Amino acid sequence: MIKKMFAAALLASAVAWPAVGMAQDTPGKPVPEKVSLDVLASLPLMSDLQMSPGGTKIAMTLGAGNEFGYAILDLSKPGSKPQIFARASTFKEAGQRDVTSYRWVDDRYLILELASREFISQFGQRVDIGRLAAYDTQTGKTHPLAWDMATADASNILHIDKEKKRILLARQIDDGDTEKRFSYQVDWVDVATGKVLETVQRTNPIVLGWAADSKGVVRMGFGSNRDTGESRYLYRSGPGENFRTVQRVIDKDFTGSGIQPIVFLNEPDMAIVSSNHEGYRAIYKANLATMEIGEKLFSVPGYDVGTAIPNENRDGIVGYAYATDRTRRKFTDERLAAIQKFLTEDFGEGNAVIVSSDDGDKKLVVSMASPDQIGSYYLYDVESGKFALIGHRSDALGDGKLNPVKAIRYKASDGLEIEAVLTTPRLRAGQKSLPVVVLTHGGPYGVRDYAAYDQWAQTIAEQGYVVVQPNYRGSGGYGNEFVKSGRQDGFGTRMQDDLNDVVDYLAAQGVVDAKRACMMGWSYGGYASARAAQRDPARWRCTIAGAGVYDLPMMRDYDKGYLGSFGANYLAKGANSLIEVSPARNTDTKWAPILIVHGVRDPRVPIAQARTLVSRLKGSGKKQGVDFEYIEQPKNGHYGIYFTKEERVEWLGGTSNWLERFNPAYVPSDADFGKKPAADPLIAGAKFSG
């Protein structure tokens, strides 16, 4: 059945794709007039550019109309356009299967990673499904890679052998042993045929993942107990040796405890690792045989470091990826460091980021954007010095500047300092006491927002609202204690106060009017919006909740099968019971008006969460169309990057309508009321469905 659905997904697209290719650059300048929702909610014209090892091709994702497509741009043919080889909608029709990433083997083969969440009879539950497929740029055909006997995940590439055109693949298989149903077997897989060539590591009941060195030797295994939460690391120094346990850790605070290997070095037992044992995640050298941490290589005061960047051979590193207010790179490789220095000097700190390169770093794909720009992609030929525009993420916006974005810091009511991202409406520059929308990120743990172009924030700011995205306690990137402070009381209490406090801070600065505040969010942000409407109705004019968890006991029961009893504990910790902080269990009191949006195909938060909330609101006497509205999106899932344009318009248009109804951007007392832009027909025409 899976293979039949996969075959259907390989049909050529009939969408009228835009003419994308090497283009001429245009200077950046402010966009003069209000931008329509039709433009703001568009799919990115191009994204996720990946250069082939030989520098002859670039793989990319294209967006047009209501559709994503996957394409190859052939750099060896000047003036050529990207050739579409697959489209997203048929993957989606085949069971909410998304192309989550792709990577080159060589200049001929591109590997696609497909992900979905489906019911697997062997497991007796819905699980995350991962598969790989190879696209042959010479024949134009795509075929599965080692799908036979695969159960859930068959997408974990440990090593790529370019010369022999094969990959070392860890995959979960059905070998008849139920005790090993989540364990991985490691196989060499031929990329040209998709067939397994050799099994190099059989399943181990205590190992749920493997890691290999730059020679393709499996060196480490990782396991965890879903009920106790204990993580266990097994290691060997080389081929032919037995694995032995070298680390046991229980990450009771969900901070990512323990040593995380990144690169195996060509030194006996030595590796580049990340660890947060000093309070913030940093990069170190470590001996994996003894698990002794040695020299600290890189850290950033007050922030966690993301990772080290491996070199081409994956036996060393060329730099580090990290984030402060923005995502950043620091290169240790002299050549790349010199290039990054030139880019910074010419285009500004953090505005030019090397996102992909060929082997040898002779050709680079550079993403260019300030925080108020949607961004563009450039091809930089290092040897010739030529810098050419590949294309913009939006032809309509180009490299125009939209609403200003910056990071701010504020003190919560208990004194904790919190970073937030502030987007201010450019068409209302200089105005004070503006209406505000708190846009709350999902997660919540381990996730954060950055000072960068955000489609949702820019769309709402363009309607005339200040938008603030707090990285409330529990968010990732700010060290162990910051995460723990979010878990101390759990969902819906002190974390919720942080969202209230940012409005008070901005009001004290004269930026916003605290009496003209609404909240919106997706996933955990949807929960926070519902909790705001339920807990603090006098504070919020309205809220908009997308894909939220509203009945936490129900979600915990669901997650026990998905994450195990230990993993399900991420929901809450502290004195407050899950019932007390569940919006759907507290519908009898007064609520602020709430718009609820949910995708029927949501693989992470079941549609039952939204339907339960709606049912209980009605049961408490609240009226649809007055106290709440509800939108179900039949084909939508959980993750915003995969929304079709139609779904983005419905979400952002419905949000804008809800805001205008309960918290208008312009009111007669505003000094610029007479300059209110004309209504956007697409927003005005947004409908709510029951």
XYZ file of C-alpha atoms in Angstrom:
690
model
C 0.000 0.000 0.000
C 2.804 2.396 0.950
C 4.634 1.699 -2.307
C 1.482 2.416 -4.338
C 1.003 5.753 -2.592
C 4.675 6.538 -3.155
C 4.359 5.831 -6.873
C 1.417 8.232 -7.081
C 3.510 10.925 -5.460
C 5.997 10.864 -8.313
C 3.579 12.227 -10.909
C 4.818 15.299 -12.728
C 3.310 18.559 -11.554
C 0.808 20.398 -13.725
C 1.179 23.594 -11.723
C 2.295 26.679 -13.649
C 5.605 27.131 -11.850
C 7.243 30.557 -11.925
C 10.251 31.199 -14.110
C 12.986 30.894 -11.516
C 16.663 30.961 -12.356
C 19.704 33.172 -12.278
C 18.314 36.712 -12.101
C 19.496 40.292 -11.857
C 19.770 41.925 -8.457
C 17.759 44.971 -7.398
C 18.667 47.329 -4.551
C 16.821 46.931 -1.249
C 14.354 49.653 -0.314
C 11.245 50.023 1.859
C 8.011 48.725 0.352
C 5.940 51.900 -0.150
C 2.352 50.686 0.300
C 0.444 48.200 2.388
C 1.101 44.660 1.200
C -1.917 42.447 0.552
C -2.627 39.177 2.346
C -2.403 37.486 -1.048
C 1.304 38.402 -1.154
C 2.079 37.994 2.546
C 0.495 34.530 2.783
C 2.172 33.213 -0.357
C 4.382 30.168 -0.258
C 8.089 31.028 -0.463
C 9.036 31.110 -4.118
C 12.219 29.213 -3.308
C 13.694 27.743 -0.146
C 16.006 25.022 1.200
C 18.709 25.343 -1.460
C 21.303 22.535 -1.428
C 24.435 22.587 -3.610
C 25.629 19.269 -5.082
C 29.131 18.071 -4.095
C 30.569 18.843 -7.532
C 28.931 22.254 -7.723
C 26.984 21.507 -10.912
C 23.451 21.503 -9.474
C 21.279 23.081 -6.799
C 18.274 21.278 -5.301
C 15.495 23.553 -4.081
C 11.881 23.762 -2.974
C 9.654 25.983 -5.110
C 6.305 27.453 -4.126
C 3.605 28.559 -6.547
C -0.103 29.069 -5.999
C -1.229 26.432 -3.524
C 1.586 24.003 -4.214
C 5.167 23.111 -3.281
C 7.441 21.447 -5.796
C 10.942 20.012 -5.637
C 13.360 20.977 -8.372
C 16.919 20.861 -9.662
C 18.714 23.876 -11.136
C 21.514 22.769 -13.486
C 24.379 25.253 -13.127
C 26.290 23.666 -15.989
C 23.681 25.044 -18.411
C 23.703 28.862 -18.267
C 20.225 30.362 -18.382
C 18.484 27.107 -17.470
C 15.439 27.002 -15.218
C 14.770 24.613 -12.326
C 13.246 21.327 -13.430
C 10.423 20.069 -11.209
C 10.708 16.361 -10.410
C 8.073 15.946 -7.659
C 5.288 17.916 -6.009
C 4.120 18.041 -2.426
C 0.362 17.615 -2.747
C 0.450 13.998 -3.838
C 2.708 13.115 -0.924
C 0.187 14.875 1.302
C -2.783 13.094 -0.272
C -1.029 9.795 0.422
C -1.364 10.263 4.186
C 0.066 13.611 5.265
C 3.510 12.582 4.024
C 5.885 15.542 3.843
C 9.291 15.959 2.267
C 11.183 17.105 5.351
C 14.670 17.362 3.858
C 16.939 16.293 1.045
C 20.670 15.794 0.555
C 23.016 14.915 -2.273
C 24.972 11.686 -2.566
C 26.913 12.957 -5.578
C 25.974 15.154 -8.536
C 23.679 12.468 -9.905
C 21.605 11.270 -6.951
C 19.513 13.332 -4.541
C 17.972 11.639 -1.492
C 14.578 12.799 -0.215
C 13.410 12.206 3.352
C 9.658 11.597 3.688
C 7.813 11.782 7.010
C 4.276 11.062 8.173
C 2.400 9.728 11.187
C 0.427 6.579 10.511
C -1.130 3.581 12.220
C 1.228 0.581 12.142
C -0.385 -2.764 12.901
C 2.863 -4.276 14.228
C 2.969 -1.545 16.882
C -0.773 -1.305 17.462
C -0.646 2.506 17.436
C 0.073 5.600 15.361
C 3.803 6.220 15.001
C 6.159 8.522 13.131
C 7.038 7.073 9.727
C 10.317 7.947 8.015
C 11.316 6.831 4.523
C 13.986 7.693 1.950
C 13.728 7.958 -1.828
C 16.447 8.638 -4.389
C 16.004 10.913 -7.404
C 18.236 10.151 -10.385
C 18.981 13.410 -12.203
C 20.097 11.529 -15.316
C 17.015 9.355 -15.809
C 14.510 11.654 -14.083
C 13.168 8.725 -12.068
C 12.684 8.325 -8.317
C 12.757 5.070 -6.379
C 12.460 3.934 -2.721
C 15.543 3.146 -0.659
C 15.322 -0.017 1.475
C 11.589 0.062 2.158
C 11.290 -3.740 2.297
C 10.684 -4.952 5.866
C 10.790 -1.372 7.162
C 8.269 -0.534 9.874
C 8.416 2.969 11.330
C 11.670 4.849 10.733
C 13.860 3.911 7.769
C 15.439 7.327 7.169
C 18.477 7.669 9.453
C 21.561 8.066 7.222
C 24.753 7.421 9.201
C 27.277 7.789 6.384
C 27.429 8.474 2.640
C 29.977 6.680 0.475
C 30.122 8.915 -2.615
C 32.566 6.751 -4.558
C 30.502 3.562 -4.285
C 27.168 5.429 -4.404
C 25.879 3.790 -1.248
C 24.583 4.921 2.127
C 24.865 3.448 5.603
C 21.255 3.408 6.759
C 19.791 2.727 10.206
C 16.197 1.525 9.940
C 13.547 -0.130 12.050
C 12.536 -3.479 10.566
C 9.977 -6.205 11.143
C 12.051 -9.271 12.001
C 9.315 -10.921 14.059
C 10.779 -9.909 17.421
C 8.319 -7.594 19.188
C 10.927 -6.680 21.826
C 13.004 -5.037 19.117
C 10.185 -3.207 17.327
C 11.764 0.216 17.990
C 15.353 -0.970 17.463
C 17.455 -0.202 14.395
C 19.336 -2.443 12.023
C 22.199 -0.867 10.056
C 22.577 -1.706 6.359
C 24.644 -0.614 3.403
C 22.104 0.407 0.748
C 22.818 0.849 -2.951
C 21.513 4.263 -3.994
C 21.124 3.314 -7.670
C 18.822 0.347 -6.993
C 17.492 0.991 -3.486
C 18.450 -2.541 -2.448
C 20.199 -3.603 0.759
C 23.774 -4.697 -0.009
C 24.927 -5.814 3.427
C 23.795 -5.739 7.034
C 26.589 -4.494 9.284
C 24.736 -4.174 12.589
C 21.783 -6.237 13.748
C 19.093 -4.838 16.014
C 19.867 -4.553 19.705
C 16.884 -4.360 22.092
C 18.453 -1.567 24.158
C 19.633 0.543 21.207
C 17.253 3.001 19.528
C 19.830 4.717 17.338
C 23.353 4.361 15.972
C 26.209 6.661 14.973
C 29.086 5.954 12.560
C 32.468 7.525 11.953
C 33.859 9.003 8.729
C 34.866 5.542 7.462
C 31.375 4.136 7.850
C 32.145 2.136 10.995
C 29.320 2.009 13.539
C 30.892 3.329 16.738
C 28.094 4.272 19.115
C 24.575 3.216 20.059
C 21.918 5.194 21.910
C 18.990 3.869 23.888
C 16.369 5.159 26.287
C 13.711 3.665 28.494
C 10.334 5.201 27.599
C 9.017 4.682 31.120
C 12.006 5.448 33.384
C 13.572 8.083 31.133
C 17.078 6.626 31.428
C 19.287 7.217 28.364
C 22.127 4.793 27.748
C 25.137 5.160 25.438
C 27.107 2.181 24.100
C 30.521 2.616 22.465
C 33.343 0.787 20.758
C 36.725 2.077 19.602
C 36.697 0.342 16.236
C 35.313 -2.456 14.036
C 35.280 -5.971 15.443
C 35.056 -4.810 19.057
C 32.080 -5.353 21.321
C 29.933 -2.428 22.446
C 29.969 -1.478 26.108
C 27.926 0.989 28.123
C 29.797 4.261 28.689
C 27.028 6.629 29.833
C 23.719 6.460 31.676
C 21.686 9.590 32.350
C 18.102 10.515 33.245
C 17.124 13.884 31.836
C 14.432 14.576 34.419
C 14.197 18.271 33.534
C 14.160 17.753 29.737
C 17.226 19.973 29.306
C 19.215 17.614 27.083
C 21.591 16.204 29.696
C 24.589 14.081 28.790
C 27.279 14.222 26.120
C 26.004 14.528 22.536
C 28.598 13.335 19.950
C 28.840 15.403 16.749
C 31.970 14.218 14.909
C 34.303 11.263 15.459
C 37.885 12.506 15.075
C 40.826 10.655 13.525
C 42.301 10.331 16.989
C 41.773 7.237 19.151
C 38.383 7.509 20.895
C 38.260 11.306 20.533
C 35.244 13.232 19.300
C 33.731 16.690 19.035
C 30.711 16.777 21.337
C 28.198 19.164 22.815
C 27.285 19.243 26.482
C 25.387 21.506 28.873
C 27.003 20.197 32.055
C 28.236 23.739 32.878
C 24.756 25.236 32.587
C 24.812 26.237 28.909
C 25.359 24.000 25.893
C 28.897 24.379 24.530
C 31.246 22.483 22.218
C 34.070 20.325 23.614
C 36.536 17.612 22.752
C 35.846 14.402 24.646
C 37.103 10.857 25.012
C 34.175 8.581 24.221
C 35.795 5.508 25.763
C 35.880 7.184 29.159
C 33.263 9.895 28.503
C 35.688 12.430 29.931
C 35.120 15.947 28.649
C 38.296 17.794 27.704
C 38.978 21.151 26.093
C 36.116 23.585 25.645
C 36.205 24.705 22.007
C 33.356 27.195 21.788
C 30.706 28.807 23.961
C 28.545 31.933 23.920
C 27.848 33.788 27.191
C 24.171 33.610 28.123
C 23.175 31.335 25.240
C 23.353 27.681 24.256
C 25.479 26.767 21.234
C 23.572 24.850 18.592
C 26.204 22.548 17.115
C 29.583 22.259 15.437
C 29.686 22.260 11.620
C 31.370 19.086 10.274
C 33.893 19.223 7.438
C 33.312 17.404 4.148
C 34.870 14.153 5.370
C 33.064 14.369 8.709
C 36.293 13.740 10.610
C 36.704 17.320 11.822
C 34.851 20.626 11.943
C 34.941 23.940 10.075
C 33.032 26.067 12.580
C 30.029 26.460 14.839
C 26.324 27.245 14.457
C 24.699 29.206 17.264
C 22.125 31.873 17.989
C 21.937 35.011 20.087
C 19.202 37.382 18.965
C 19.693 35.928 15.454
C 21.054 32.669 14.064
C 24.782 32.952 13.371
C 27.888 31.084 12.176
C 31.507 31.261 13.327
C 34.026 29.526 11.092
C 37.319 28.065 12.266
C 38.283 27.124 8.714
C 40.498 30.012 7.519
C 39.021 30.138 4.011
C 35.400 30.137 5.149
C 36.204 32.615 7.917
C 37.683 35.024 5.367
C 34.607 34.668 3.146
C 32.247 35.246 6.076
C 34.245 38.320 7.084
C 33.867 39.741 3.591
C 30.115 39.031 3.603
C 29.711 40.688 6.998
C 31.682 43.773 5.975
C 29.681 44.216 2.778
C 26.181 43.236 3.922
C 26.081 43.675 7.703
C 26.371 41.416 10.732
C 24.137 38.369 10.416
C 22.589 39.414 7.085
C 24.554 37.037 4.816
C 24.689 33.355 5.768
C 26.418 30.547 3.870
C 23.725 27.878 3.661
C 25.324 25.371 1.284
C 28.500 24.757 -0.707
C 30.206 22.277 -2.989
C 33.119 20.100 -1.940
C 36.089 22.412 -1.655
C 33.860 25.425 -0.959
C 34.469 26.884 -4.413
C 30.775 27.653 -5.002
C 28.559 28.871 -2.190
C 24.838 29.434 -1.793
C 24.375 32.523 0.370
C 21.092 33.503 2.007
C 20.745 37.279 2.236
C 18.232 39.020 4.504
C 18.011 41.590 7.241
C 15.347 40.843 9.885
C 12.732 42.888 7.992
C 13.360 41.207 4.614
C 11.908 37.921 3.415
C 15.272 37.136 1.861
C 17.046 36.151 -1.337
C 19.560 33.522 -2.462
C 22.851 34.247 -4.204
C 25.480 32.115 -5.881
C 29.014 33.150 -4.962
C 31.825 31.789 -7.125
C 34.852 32.132 -4.856
C 37.479 31.713 -7.568
C 36.023 34.245 -10.014
C 34.591 36.538 -7.353
C 31.223 36.640 -9.127
C 28.151 37.173 -6.960
C 24.859 36.403 -8.764
C 21.252 36.442 -7.613
C 19.626 33.012 -7.875
C 16.224 34.323 -6.830
C 14.076 35.930 -4.148
C 11.905 34.056 -1.689
C 9.137 36.328 -2.994
C 9.143 38.033 -6.378
C 6.437 40.431 -5.192
C 8.494 41.577 -2.210
C 11.944 41.110 -3.719
C 14.487 42.478 -1.287
C 12.101 45.184 -0.074
C 12.003 46.014 3.621
C 8.804 45.387 5.550
C 8.048 45.882 9.235
C 11.064 46.518 11.512
C 12.161 43.588 13.670
C 14.439 43.628 16.707
C 15.166 41.708 19.890
C 14.277 43.262 23.234
C 14.653 42.178 26.844
C 12.119 42.689 29.621
C 11.799 41.765 33.271
C 9.014 39.387 34.207
C 6.977 40.219 37.295
C 9.179 37.914 39.398
C 12.372 39.571 38.115
C 13.480 36.982 35.528
C 14.935 38.603 32.400
C 13.342 37.390 29.170
C 14.246 37.994 25.531
C 11.503 38.720 23.003
C 11.218 39.622 19.336
C 9.394 42.869 18.550
C 7.875 43.660 15.149
C 6.443 47.159 14.789
C 4.065 48.349 12.037
C 6.076 50.382 9.522
C 2.972 52.231 8.297
C 2.469 53.614 11.828
C 6.035 54.682 12.569
C 6.201 57.122 15.471
C 2.745 56.276 16.825
C 2.406 55.426 20.504
C 0.031 53.201 22.488
C -0.747 50.896 19.589
C -2.735 47.666 19.755
C -0.606 44.592 20.394
C -0.711 40.906 19.500
C 1.359 38.469 21.563
C 2.452 35.709 19.169
C 3.429 32.702 21.295
C 5.748 30.045 19.903
C 5.151 26.303 20.168
C 7.174 23.654 21.923
C 7.323 24.895 24.553
C 10.585 23.406 25.809
C 13.657 23.704 23.625
C 11.996 26.062 21.110
C 12.456 29.820 20.660
C 11.927 32.702 18.236
C 14.632 34.824 16.581
C 14.892 38.368 15.252
C 14.128 37.363 11.685
C 11.384 37.650 9.085
C 8.329 35.776 10.358
C 5.391 35.372 7.970
C 2.770 35.445 10.717
C 4.292 38.375 12.599
C 4.777 40.405 9.411
C 1.203 39.760 8.265
C -0.293 40.948 11.558
C 2.071 43.932 11.809
C 1.083 44.940 8.284
C -2.515 45.286 9.531
C -1.317 47.917 12.034
C -0.520 45.926 15.186
C 2.643 45.692 17.256
C 3.596 42.012 17.396
C 5.734 40.621 20.193
C 7.086 37.066 20.414
C 8.293 36.336 23.964
C 10.823 33.581 24.560
C 9.093 32.841 27.855
C 10.736 30.704 30.544
C 11.105 27.143 29.357
C 12.121 28.241 25.859
C 15.290 26.746 24.416
C 18.628 28.431 23.878
C 19.047 30.178 27.236
C 20.617 27.487 29.394
C 19.454 24.758 31.744
C 18.065 26.946 34.508
C 15.853 28.849 32.081
C 14.250 25.588 30.949
C 13.893 24.405 34.538
C 12.211 27.665 35.525
C 9.517 26.901 32.949
C 9.052 23.355 34.202
C 8.971 24.338 37.864
C 5.273 25.180 37.797
C 4.423 23.667 34.426
C 1.925 24.712 31.796
C -0.421 27.623 32.250
C 0.975 29.301 35.372
C 4.296 31.162 35.611
C 4.975 30.602 31.905
C 1.610 32.211 31.218
C 2.494 35.184 33.424
C 5.508 35.876 31.200
C 3.112 36.479 28.301
C 1.103 38.936 30.365
C 4.236 40.683 31.612
C 5.551 41.549 28.148
C 2.383 43.543 27.450
C 2.807 45.464 30.709
C 6.451 46.173 29.837
C 5.644 47.517 26.364
C 2.770 49.569 27.765
C 5.092 51.145 30.335
C 7.405 52.114 27.450
C 4.486 53.772 25.665
C 4.730 51.361 22.729
C 1.366 49.634 23.189
C -1.962 50.077 24.931
C -2.372 47.208 27.411
C -6.141 47.483 27.037
C -5.871 46.671 23.334
C -4.149 43.283 23.575
C -4.830 39.941 21.896
C -2.891 36.677 21.772
C -2.358 34.170 18.992
C -0.300 31.004 18.702
C 0.037 27.490 17.310
C 0.661 24.191 19.116
C 1.776 25.184 22.640
C 1.049 28.736 21.495
C -2.509 27.601 20.789
C -2.745 26.201 24.312
C -1.415 29.484 25.737
C -4.015 31.459 23.770
C -6.846 29.289 25.077
C -5.454 29.487 28.607
C -5.279 33.282 28.276
C -8.919 33.444 27.190
C -9.944 31.198 30.082
C -7.661 32.411 32.890
C -7.346 36.153 32.163
C -10.399 37.206 30.114
C -10.307 40.789 31.428
C -6.772 41.260 30.109
C -7.306 40.033 26.547
C -9.677 41.511 23.979
C -9.505 38.205 22.081
C -7.298 35.190 21.413
C -6.588 32.943 18.417
C -5.647 29.329 19.151
C -4.238 27.001 16.498
C -3.504 23.270 16.906
C -3.518 23.604 20.669
C -3.717 21.106 23.513
C -6.801 22.028 25.537
C -7.407 18.911 27.650
C -4.049 17.991 29.176
C -5.104 14.714 30.842
C -6.445 13.547 27.476
C -3.178 14.542 25.800
C -1.074 12.789 28.423
C -2.979 9.551 27.822
C -2.379 9.955 24.088
C 1.308 10.712 24.582
C 1.954 7.679 26.782
C 1.631 5.553 23.679
C 3.575 8.054 21.577
C 6.345 9.113 23.995
C 6.135 6.626 26.844
C 5.080 7.412 30.411
C 8.291 9.338 31.127
C 8.150 11.384 27.917
C 4.523 12.277 28.572
C 5.671 14.126 31.698
C 6.746 17.095 29.564
C 3.191 18.427 29.888
C 3.325 19.684 33.450
C 5.237 19.595 36.684
C 4.447 21.221 39.980
C 1.563 21.719 42.346
C -1.104 22.492 39.766
C -2.988 19.486 38.439
C -3.427 19.045 34.715
C -7.169 19.557 35.119
C -6.709 22.965 36.740
C -4.615 24.253 33.824
C -6.673 22.617 31.045
C -8.843 25.195 29.242
C -11.287 22.526 28.077
C -11.870 21.448 31.696
C -12.708 25.022 32.779
C -15.277 26.349 30.326
C -18.014 27.437 32.716
C -16.391 30.759 33.632
C -16.211 33.909 31.527
C -13.839 33.659 28.544
C -12.367 36.218 26.200
C -13.580 35.675 22.604
C -11.542 32.881 21.022
C -10.995 31.702 17.449
C -10.029 28.008 17.305
C -8.264 26.546 14.249
C -7.139 22.939 13.804
C -6.047 20.603 11.029
C -7.983 17.350 10.687
C -4.773 15.555 9.696
C -2.714 16.882 12.600
C -0.204 14.094 13.377
C 0.969 15.587 16.685
C -2.100 17.064 18.429
C -5.236 15.076 17.535
C -8.228 16.943 16.118
C -10.127 15.542 19.123
C -8.472 18.261 21.231
C -10.166 21.060 19.284
C -13.470 19.236 18.947
C -13.507 18.567 22.698
C -12.931 22.251 23.470
C -15.688 23.334 21.082
C -18.096 20.788 22.537
C -17.422 21.906 26.096
C -17.693 25.602 25.233
C -21.124 24.881 23.752
C -22.009 22.774 26.776
C -21.204 25.744 29.003
C -23.633 27.945 27.105
C -21.127 29.791 24.947
C -22.340 30.608 21.456
C -20.486 30.010 18.238
C -20.275 33.242 16.288
C -20.441 35.291 19.490
C -18.114 33.820 22.103
C -16.012 31.633 19.831
C -15.491 30.547 16.249
C -14.093 27.323 14.889
C -12.231 26.494 11.682
C -11.330 22.942 10.713
C -8.819 22.610 7.901
C -9.470 19.219 6.236
C -6.000 18.594 4.800
C -3.822 20.519 7.234
C -1.386 18.909 9.646
C 0.556 20.413 12.497
C 3.659 22.084 11.118
C 3.337 25.591 9.695
C 6.061 25.285 7.069
C 3.944 22.712 5.219
C 0.750 24.807 5.089
C -0.622 25.339 1.596
C -1.334 28.916 0.582
C -5.051 28.263 0.988
C -4.447 27.164 4.590
C -2.204 30.157 5.277
C -4.805 32.569 3.917
C -7.532 30.934 6.014
C -5.387 31.033 9.173
C -3.996 34.549 8.752
C -7.134 35.977 7.154
C -9.328 34.500 9.868
C -6.954 35.846 12.517
C -6.978 39.332 10.979
C -10.763 39.299 10.819
C -11.040 38.183 14.448
C -8.638 40.910 15.532
C -10.514 43.578 13.598
C -13.794 42.453 15.141
C -12.677 42.527 18.784
C -9.540 44.692 18.756
C -9.473 47.010 15.708
C -6.017 48.188 14.666
C -7.296 51.729 14.117
C -9.757 53.476 16.432
C -10.946 57.102 16.342
C -8.691 58.091 19.251
C -5.579 57.091 17.286
C -3.644 60.060 15.902
C -3.322 58.282 12.543
C -6.935 57.091 12.357
C -7.468 59.191 9.239
C -4.639 57.299 7.503
C -6.203 53.889 7.984
C -5.466 51.805 4.851
C -8.299 50.454 2.749
C -9.645 47.048 3.740
C -7.949 44.042 2.186
C -10.613 42.186 0.141
C -9.055 38.807 0.902
C -9.191 39.464 4.645
C -12.660 40.959 4.471
C -13.832 37.871 2.595
C -12.420 35.363 5.092
C -15.154 33.065 6.361
C -15.502 31.029 9.519
C -16.747 27.448 9.210
C -18.528 25.401 11.826
